[in-house]
mmCIF file of N, CA, C and O in Angstrom:
data_model
loop_
_atom_site.group_PDB
_atom_site.id
_atom_site.type_symbol
_atom_site.label_atom_id
_atom_site.label_comp_id
_atom_site.label_asym_id
_atom_site.label_seq_id
_atom_site.Cartn_x
_atom_site.Cartn_y
_atom_site.Cartn_z
ATOM 1 N N SER A 1 0.837 -1.195 0.000
ATOM 2 C CA SER A 1 0.000 0.000 0.000
ATOM 3 C C SER A 1 0.872 1.245 0.000
ATOM 4 O O SER A 1 1.863 1.318 0.711
ATOM 5 N N THR A 2 0.491 2.213 -0.802
ATOM 6 C CA THR A 2 1.284 3.434 -0.894
ATOM 7 C C THR A 2 0.838 4.484 0.098
ATOM 8 O O THR A 2 1.486 5.504 0.247
ATOM 9 N N GLY A 3 -0.293 4.271 0.760
ATOM 10 C CA GLY A 3 -0.791 5.267 1.682
ATOM 11 C C GLY A 3 -1.512 6.407 0.998
ATOM 12 O O GLY A 3 -1.759 7.441 1.592
ATOM 13 N N PHE A 4 -1.856 6.225 -0.285
ATOM 14 C CA PHE A 4 -2.489 7.298 -1.036
ATOM 15 C C PHE A 4 -3.952 7.003 -1.353
ATOM 16 O O PHE A 4 -4.598 7.734 -2.095
ATOM 17 N N ALA A 5 -4.515 5.951 -0.784
ATOM 18 C CA ALA A 5 -5.902 5.571 -1.097
ATOM 19 C C ALA A 5 -6.890 6.657 -0.668
ATOM 20 O O ALA A 5 -7.789 7.024 -1.432
ATOM 21 N N ARG A 6 -6.746 7.149 0.545
ATOM 22 C CA ARG A 6 -7.665 8.172 1.040
ATOM 23 C C ARG A 6 -7.584 9.457 0.217
ATOM 24 O O ARG A 6 -8.615 10.000 -0.205
ATOM 25 N N PRO A 7 -6.377 9.974 -0.055
ATOM 26 C CA PRO A 7 -6.291 11.155 -0.920
ATOM 27 C C PRO A 7 -6.845 10.895 -2.323
ATOM 28 O O PRO A 7 -7.469 11.773 -2.911
ATOM 29 N N ALA A 8 -6.648 9.692 -2.849
ATOM 30 C CA ALA A 8 -7.177 9.363 -4.180
ATOM 31 C C ALA A 8 -8.693 9.448 -4.186
ATOM 32 O O ALA A 8 -9.291 10.048 -5.089
ATOM 33 N N ARG A 9 -9.328 8.862 -3.175
ATOM 34 C CA ARG A 9 -10.795 8.924 -3.082
ATOM 35 C C ARG A 9 -11.264 10.367 -2.926
ATOM 36 O O ARG A 9 -12.267 10.767 -3.513
ATOM 37 N N MET A 10 -10.528 11.157 -2.141
ATOM 38 C CA MET A 10 -10.890 12.547 -1.940
ATOM 39 C C MET A 10 -10.813 13.321 -3.255
ATOM 40 O O MET A 10 -11.720 14.092 -3.585
ATOM 41 N N LEU A 11 -9.748 13.124 -4.022
ATOM 42 C CA LEU A 11 -9.600 13.832 -5.296
ATOM 43 C C LEU A 11 -10.720 13.487 -6.263
ATOM 44 O O LEU A 11 -11.266 14.363 -6.936
ATOM 45 N N VAL A 12 -11.078 12.218 -6.328
ATOM 46 C CA VAL A 12 -12.163 11.798 -7.219
ATOM 47 C C VAL A 12 -13.483 12.413 -6.764
ATOM 48 O O VAL A 12 -14.275 12.903 -7.575
ATOM 49 N N SER A 13 -13.714 12.432 -5.463
ATOM 50 C CA SER A 13 -14.937 13.029 -4.923
ATOM 51 C C SER A 13 -14.988 14.530 -5.214
ATOM 52 O O SER A 13 -16.034 15.063 -5.622
ATOM 53 N N ILE A 14 -13.881 15.223 -5.030
ATOM 54 C CA ILE A 14 -13.817 16.663 -5.279
ATOM 55 C C ILE A 14 -14.083 16.964 -6.748
ATOM 56 O O ILE A 14 -14.713 17.973 -7.074
ATOM 57 N N SER A 15 -13.635 16.090 -7.635
ATOM 58 C CA SER A 15 -13.801 16.341 -9.072
ATOM 59 C C SER A 15 -15.261 16.502 -9.467
ATOM 60 O O SER A 15 -15.565 17.158 -10.458
ATOM 61 N N THR A 16 -16.181 15.947 -8.678
ATOM 62 C CA THR A 16 -17.601 16.047 -9.006
ATOM 63 C C THR A 16 -18.184 17.412 -8.618
ATOM 64 O O THR A 16 -19.256 17.766 -9.083
ATOM 65 N N LYS A 17 -17.475 18.153 -7.777
ATOM 66 C CA LYS A 17 -17.984 19.423 -7.271
ATOM 67 C C LYS A 17 -17.711 20.600 -8.207
ATOM 68 O O LYS A 17 -18.242 21.685 -7.995
ATOM 69 N N TYR A 18 -16.857 20.395 -9.214
ATOM 70 C CA TYR A 18 -16.406 21.499 -10.052
ATOM 71 C C TYR A 18 -16.593 21.183 -11.531
ATOM 72 O O TYR A 18 -16.540 20.027 -11.947
ATOM 73 N N LEU A 19 -16.797 22.241 -12.307
ATOM 74 C CA LEU A 19 -16.936 22.102 -13.756
ATOM 75 C C LEU A 19 -15.584 21.942 -14.440
ATOM 76 O O LEU A 19 -15.499 21.363 -15.514
ATOM 77 N N SER A 20 -14.537 22.462 -13.821
ATOM 78 C CA SER A 20 -13.203 22.414 -14.416
ATOM 79 C C SER A 20 -12.707 20.980 -14.564
ATOM 80 O O SER A 20 -13.059 20.100 -13.780
ATOM 81 N N ASN A 21 -11.878 20.793 -15.572
ATOM 82 C CA ASN A 21 -11.214 19.515 -15.777
ATOM 83 C C ASN A 21 -10.014 19.463 -14.838
ATOM 84 O O ASN A 21 -9.158 20.339 -14.869
ATOM 85 N N LEU A 22 -9.954 18.440 -13.978
ATOM 86 C CA LEU A 22 -8.857 18.285 -13.021
ATOM 87 C C LEU A 22 -7.990 17.105 -13.444
ATOM 88 O O LEU A 22 -8.502 16.043 -13.798
ATOM 89 N N VAL A 23 -6.672 17.311 -13.389
ATOM 90 C CA VAL A 23 -5.718 16.283 -13.805
ATOM 91 C C VAL A 23 -4.617 16.175 -12.758
ATOM 92 O O VAL A 23 -4.078 17.186 -12.305
ATOM 93 N N LEU A 24 -4.283 14.943 -12.380
ATOM 94 C CA LEU A 24 -3.169 14.678 -11.473
ATOM 95 C C LEU A 24 -1.976 14.258 -12.323
ATOM 96 O O LEU A 24 -2.104 13.370 -13.168
ATOM 97 N N ASP A 25 -0.834 14.916 -12.135
ATOM 98 C CA ASP A 25 0.412 14.583 -12.834
ATOM 99 C C ASP A 25 1.420 14.041 -11.837
ATOM 100 O O ASP A 25 1.650 14.655 -10.794
ATOM 101 N N TYR A 26 2.011 12.889 -12.184
ATOM 102 C CA TYR A 26 3.025 12.292 -11.313
ATOM 103 C C TYR A 26 4.037 11.543 -12.170
ATOM 104 O O TYR A 26 3.676 10.631 -12.918
ATOM 105 N N GLU A 27 5.290 11.951 -12.072
ATOM 106 C CA GLU A 27 6.403 11.302 -12.755
ATOM 107 C C GLU A 27 6.109 11.020 -14.227
ATOM 108 O O GLU A 27 6.315 9.915 -14.731
ATOM 109 N N GLY A 28 5.593 12.039 -14.923
ATOM 110 C CA GLY A 28 5.367 11.927 -16.357
ATOM 111 C C GLY A 28 4.067 11.259 -16.771
ATOM 112 O O GLY A 28 3.803 11.101 -17.962
ATOM 113 N N THR A 29 3.249 10.869 -15.821
ATOM 114 C CA THR A 29 1.963 10.236 -16.123
ATOM 115 C C THR A 29 0.846 11.130 -15.608
ATOM 116 O O THR A 29 0.932 11.679 -14.515
ATOM 117 N N SER A 30 -0.198 11.260 -16.416
ATOM 118 C CA SER A 30 -1.348 12.087 -16.041
ATOM 119 C C SER A 30 -2.592 11.227 -15.916
ATOM 120 O O SER A 30 -2.801 10.309 -16.706
ATOM 121 N N VAL A 31 -3.408 11.549 -14.915
ATOM 122 C CA VAL A 31 -4.691 10.878 -14.712
ATOM 123 C C VAL A 31 -5.764 11.953 -14.617
ATOM 124 O O VAL A 31 -5.682 12.834 -13.766
ATOM 125 N N GLU A 32 -6.746 11.877 -15.524
ATOM 126 C CA GLU A 32 -7.871 12.806 -15.453
ATOM 127 C C GLU A 32 -8.752 12.392 -14.293
ATOM 128 O O GLU A 32 -9.122 11.221 -14.152
ATOM 129 N N LEU A 33 -9.065 13.362 -13.447
ATOM 130 C CA LEU A 33 -9.857 13.083 -12.254
ATOM 131 C C LEU A 33 -11.340 13.201 -12.586
ATOM 132 O O LEU A 33 -11.839 14.287 -12.846
ATOM 133 N N ASN A 34 -12.018 12.072 -12.608
ATOM 134 C CA ASN A 34 -13.460 12.066 -12.779
ATOM 135 C C ASN A 34 -14.018 10.996 -11.862
ATOM 136 O O ASN A 34 -13.286 10.172 -11.326
ATOM 137 N N TYR A 35 -15.311 11.029 -11.676
ATOM 138 C CA TYR A 35 -15.929 10.158 -10.683
ATOM 139 C C TYR A 35 -16.187 8.777 -11.255
ATOM 140 O O TYR A 35 -17.226 8.522 -11.863
ATOM 141 N N SER A 36 -15.192 7.900 -11.090
ATOM 142 C CA SER A 36 -15.353 6.514 -11.528
ATOM 143 C C SER A 36 -14.381 5.632 -10.745
ATOM 144 O O SER A 36 -13.320 6.082 -10.332
ATOM 145 N N PRO A 37 -14.749 4.368 -10.556
ATOM 146 C CA PRO A 37 -13.825 3.440 -9.877
ATOM 147 C C PRO A 37 -12.501 3.301 -10.628
ATOM 148 O O PRO A 37 -11.456 3.107 -10.020
ATOM 149 N N GLU A 38 -12.554 3.407 -11.948
ATOM 150 C CA GLU A 38 -11.327 3.289 -12.740
ATOM 151 C C GLU A 38 -10.342 4.406 -12.408
ATOM 152 O O GLU A 38 -9.139 4.188 -12.385
ATOM 153 N N THR A 39 -10.861 5.592 -12.130
ATOM 154 C CA THR A 39 -9.990 6.715 -11.810
ATOM 155 C C THR A 39 -9.221 6.445 -10.522
ATOM 156 O O THR A 39 -8.017 6.703 -10.449
ATOM 157 N N ILE A 40 -9.892 5.925 -9.521
ATOM 158 C CA ILE A 40 -9.197 5.603 -8.267
ATOM 159 C C ILE A 40 -8.113 4.566 -8.527
ATOM 160 O O ILE A 40 -6.983 4.699 -8.042
ATOM 161 N N MET A 41 -8.427 3.557 -9.333
ATOM 162 C CA MET A 41 -7.420 2.525 -9.649
ATOM 163 C C MET A 41 -6.257 3.124 -10.440
ATOM 164 O O MET A 41 -5.099 2.771 -10.209
ATOM 165 N N ASP A 42 -6.556 4.039 -11.370
ATOM 166 C CA ASP A 42 -5.494 4.694 -12.137
ATOM 167 C C ASP A 42 -4.575 5.499 -11.222
ATOM 168 O O ASP A 42 -3.352 5.480 -11.374
ATOM 169 N N ILE A 43 -5.171 6.212 -10.262
ATOM 170 C CA ILE A 43 -4.362 6.983 -9.316
ATOM 171 C C ILE A 43 -3.509 6.042 -8.468
ATOM 172 O O ILE A 43 -2.312 6.262 -8.280
ATOM 173 N N MET A 44 -4.118 4.974 -7.969
ATOM 174 C CA MET A 44 -3.380 4.027 -7.133
ATOM 175 C C MET A 44 -2.247 3.355 -7.914
ATOM 176 O O MET A 44 -1.192 3.052 -7.357
ATOM 177 N N SER A 45 -2.441 3.143 -9.216
ATOM 178 C CA SER A 45 -1.409 2.501 -10.031
ATOM 179 C C SER A 45 -0.165 3.377 -10.182
ATOM 180 O O SER A 45 0.905 2.871 -10.538
ATOM 181 N N LEU A 46 -0.297 4.679 -9.901
ATOM 182 C CA LEU A 46 0.869 5.564 -9.945
ATOM 183 C C LEU A 46 1.827 5.286 -8.795
ATOM 184 O O LEU A 46 2.988 5.687 -8.846
ATOM 185 N N GLU A 47 1.325 4.624 -7.746
ATOM 186 C CA GLU A 47 2.140 4.283 -6.568
ATOM 187 C C GLU A 47 2.807 5.516 -5.953
ATOM 188 O O GLU A 47 4.003 5.515 -5.653
ATOM 189 N N ILE A 48 2.008 6.554 -5.737
ATOM 190 C CA ILE A 48 2.517 7.777 -5.116
ATOM 191 C C ILE A 48 2.834 7.482 -3.653
ATOM 192 O O ILE A 48 1.996 6.993 -2.913
ATOM 193 N N ARG A 49 4.045 7.756 -3.264
ATOM 194 C CA ARG A 49 4.491 7.525 -1.893
ATOM 195 C C ARG A 49 4.291 8.776 -1.048
ATOM 196 O O ARG A 49 4.373 9.890 -1.565
ATOM 197 N N PRO A 50 4.053 8.609 0.240
ATOM 198 C CA PRO A 50 3.937 9.783 1.118
ATOM 199 C C PRO A 50 5.161 10.685 0.983
ATOM 200 O O PRO A 50 6.290 10.214 0.987
ATOM 201 N N GLY A 51 4.906 11.964 0.818
ATOM 202 C CA GLY A 51 5.984 12.939 0.683
ATOM 203 C C GLY A 51 6.471 13.155 -0.732
ATOM 204 O O GLY A 51 7.266 14.050 -0.990
ATOM 205 N N SER A 52 6.007 12.333 -1.680
ATOM 206 C CA SER A 52 6.421 12.490 -3.074
ATOM 207 C C SER A 52 5.706 13.680 -3.702
ATOM 208 O O SER A 52 4.511 13.870 -3.480
ATOM 209 N N PRO A 53 6.435 14.473 -4.504
ATOM 210 C CA PRO A 53 5.788 15.614 -5.157
ATOM 211 C C PRO A 53 4.903 15.169 -6.326
ATOM 212 O O PRO A 53 5.254 14.257 -7.068
ATOM 213 N N PHE A 54 3.751 15.796 -6.444
ATOM 214 C CA PHE A 54 2.866 15.586 -7.583
ATOM 215 C C PHE A 54 2.150 16.899 -7.840
ATOM 216 O O PHE A 54 2.173 17.802 -7.005
ATOM 217 N N ASN A 55 1.539 17.021 -8.997
ATOM 218 C CA ASN A 55 0.840 18.253 -9.359
ATOM 219 C C ASN A 55 -0.616 17.959 -9.673
ATOM 220 O O ASN A 55 -0.935 16.887 -10.196
ATOM 221 N N ILE A 56 -1.460 18.930 -9.376
ATOM 222 C CA ILE A 56 -2.861 18.903 -9.778
ATOM 223 C C ILE A 56 -3.061 20.100 -10.700
ATOM 224 O O ILE A 56 -2.729 21.229 -10.327
ATOM 225 N N ARG A 57 -3.572 19.839 -11.892
ATOM 226 C CA ARG A 57 -3.888 20.916 -12.828
ATOM 227 C C ARG A 57 -5.399 21.039 -12.930
ATOM 228 O O ARG A 57 -6.112 20.050 -12.842
ATOM 229 N N ALA A 58 -5.849 22.258 -13.141
ATOM 230 C CA ALA A 58 -7.275 22.503 -13.344
ATOM 231 C C ALA A 58 -7.434 23.468 -14.497
ATOM 232 O O ALA A 58 -6.657 24.423 -14.637
ATOM 233 N N GLU A 59 -8.430 23.199 -15.329
ATOM 234 C CA GLU A 59 -8.711 24.087 -16.441
ATOM 235 C C GLU A 59 -10.215 24.222 -16.589
ATOM 236 O O GLU A 59 -10.915 23.225 -16.753
ATOM 237 N N GLY A 60 -10.690 25.446 -16.460
ATOM 238 C CA GLY A 60 -12.117 25.688 -16.592
ATOM 239 C C GLY A 60 -12.545 26.919 -15.823
ATOM 240 O O GLY A 60 -11.725 27.640 -15.249
ATOM 241 N N THR A 61 -13.836 27.135 -15.790
ATOM 242 C CA THR A 61 -14.387 28.367 -15.226
ATOM 243 C C THR A 61 -14.168 28.497 -13.720
ATOM 244 O O THR A 61 -14.092 29.607 -13.205
ATOM 245 N N ASP A 62 -14.070 27.369 -13.012
ATOM 246 C CA ASP A 62 -13.899 27.425 -11.558
ATOM 247 C C ASP A 62 -12.578 26.787 -11.113
ATOM 248 O O ASP A 62 -12.463 26.254 -10.032
ATOM 249 N N GLU A 63 -11.567 26.895 -11.976
ATOM 250 C CA GLU A 63 -10.284 26.237 -11.702
ATOM 251 C C GLU A 63 -9.626 26.724 -10.415
ATOM 252 O O GLU A 63 -9.083 25.921 -9.658
ATOM 253 N N LEU A 64 -9.666 28.032 -10.160
ATOM 254 C CA LEU A 64 -9.022 28.549 -8.950
ATOM 255 C C LEU A 64 -9.714 28.049 -7.694
ATOM 256 O O LEU A 64 -9.055 27.675 -6.714
ATOM 257 N N GLN A 65 -11.042 28.013 -7.718
ATOM 258 C CA GLN A 65 -11.796 27.514 -6.567
ATOM 259 C C GLN A 65 -11.501 26.035 -6.334
ATOM 260 O O GLN A 65 -11.344 25.597 -5.191
ATOM 261 N N ALA A 66 -11.419 25.263 -7.416
ATOM 262 C CA ALA A 66 -11.137 23.827 -7.297
ATOM 263 C C ALA A 66 -9.763 23.590 -6.681
ATOM 264 O O ALA A 66 -9.612 22.778 -5.759
ATOM 265 N N LEU A 67 -8.766 24.294 -7.178
ATOM 266 C CA LEU A 67 -7.412 24.121 -6.647
ATOM 267 C C LEU A 67 -7.326 24.570 -5.189
ATOM 268 O O LEU A 67 -6.640 23.929 -4.380
ATOM 269 N N GLN A 68 -8.009 25.652 -4.839
ATOM 270 C CA GLN A 68 -7.999 26.122 -3.452
ATOM 271 C C GLN A 68 -8.655 25.092 -2.534
ATOM 272 O O GLN A 68 -8.167 24.814 -1.442
ATOM 273 N N TYR A 69 -9.766 24.526 -2.979
ATOM 274 C CA TYR A 69 -10.473 23.507 -2.193
ATOM 275 C C TYR A 69 -9.572 22.291 -1.958
ATOM 276 O O TYR A 69 -9.483 21.776 -0.834
ATOM 277 N N ILE A 70 -8.896 21.841 -3.006
ATOM 278 C CA ILE A 70 -7.973 20.703 -2.875
ATOM 279 C C ILE A 70 -6.844 21.053 -1.914
ATOM 280 O O ILE A 70 -6.503 20.262 -1.032
ATOM 281 N N GLU A 71 -6.266 22.227 -2.071
ATOM 282 C CA GLU A 71 -5.174 22.642 -1.185
ATOM 283 C C GLU A 71 -5.632 22.678 0.266
ATOM 284 O O GLU A 71 -4.931 22.191 1.164
ATOM 285 N N ASP A 72 -6.806 23.246 0.511
ATOM 286 C CA ASP A 72 -7.328 23.317 1.877
ATOM 287 C C ASP A 72 -7.511 21.917 2.468
ATOM 288 O O ASP A 72 -7.128 21.668 3.616
ATOM 289 N N HIS A 73 -8.084 21.010 1.707
ATOM 290 C CA HIS A 73 -8.334 19.667 2.224
ATOM 291 C C HIS A 73 -7.039 18.873 2.415
ATOM 292 O O HIS A 73 -6.912 18.138 3.383
ATOM 293 N N PHE A 74 -6.092 19.030 1.513
ATOM 294 C CA PHE A 74 -4.822 18.333 1.685
ATOM 295 C C PHE A 74 -4.064 18.890 2.890
ATOM 296 O O PHE A 74 -3.381 18.140 3.593
ATOM 297 N N SER A 75 -4.189 20.184 3.146
ATOM 298 C CA SER A 75 -3.564 20.769 4.329
ATOM 299 C C SER A 75 -4.170 20.202 5.602
ATOM 300 O O SER A 75 -3.459 19.851 6.535
ATOM 301 N N LYS A 76 -5.503 20.092 5.630
ATOM 302 C CA LYS A 76 -6.187 19.534 6.802
ATOM 303 C C LYS A 76 -5.789 18.081 7.046
ATOM 304 O O LYS A 76 -5.791 17.621 8.183
ATOM 305 N N MET A 77 -5.452 17.359 5.984
ATOM 306 C CA MET A 77 -5.035 15.954 6.107
ATOM 307 C C MET A 77 -3.533 15.840 6.351
ATOM 308 O O MET A 77 -2.984 14.745 6.359
ATOM 309 N N ASN A 78 -2.863 16.989 6.501
ATOM 310 C CA ASN A 78 -1.409 17.035 6.703
ATOM 311 C C ASN A 78 -0.641 16.373 5.563
ATOM 312 O O ASN A 78 0.409 15.770 5.778
ATOM 313 N N LEU A 79 -1.160 16.532 4.347
ATOM 314 C CA LEU A 79 -0.474 16.000 3.178
ATOM 315 C C LEU A 79 0.394 17.058 2.498
ATOM 316 O O LEU A 79 1.273 16.733 1.723
ATOM 317 N N ILE A 80 0.093 18.315 2.805
ATOM 318 C CA ILE A 80 0.940 19.418 2.340
ATOM 319 C C ILE A 80 1.121 20.388 3.491
ATOM 320 O O ILE A 80 0.317 20.430 4.412
ATOM 321 N N HIS A 81 2.180 21.143 3.415
ATOM 322 C CA HIS A 81 2.475 22.089 4.494
ATOM 323 C C HIS A 81 2.750 23.463 3.932
ATOM 324 O O HIS A 81 3.143 23.636 2.855
#
């Protein structure tokens, strides 16, 4: 287990709240965040380790709000500082 299951589920859940297209980038691989079991499996297949850097991109009308929401929730989970 990489310890990223909970954040993966959170990202997929958050993707339903916004119109913007959200994408997770990790070590040259991108996963579009949408609400499906396959998305969680795709994120888990990246094998993101705790403390590893990754990026979230957002493109759309509410991109700033989406990124702020993700940042706030990851901070509360002590995944970013």
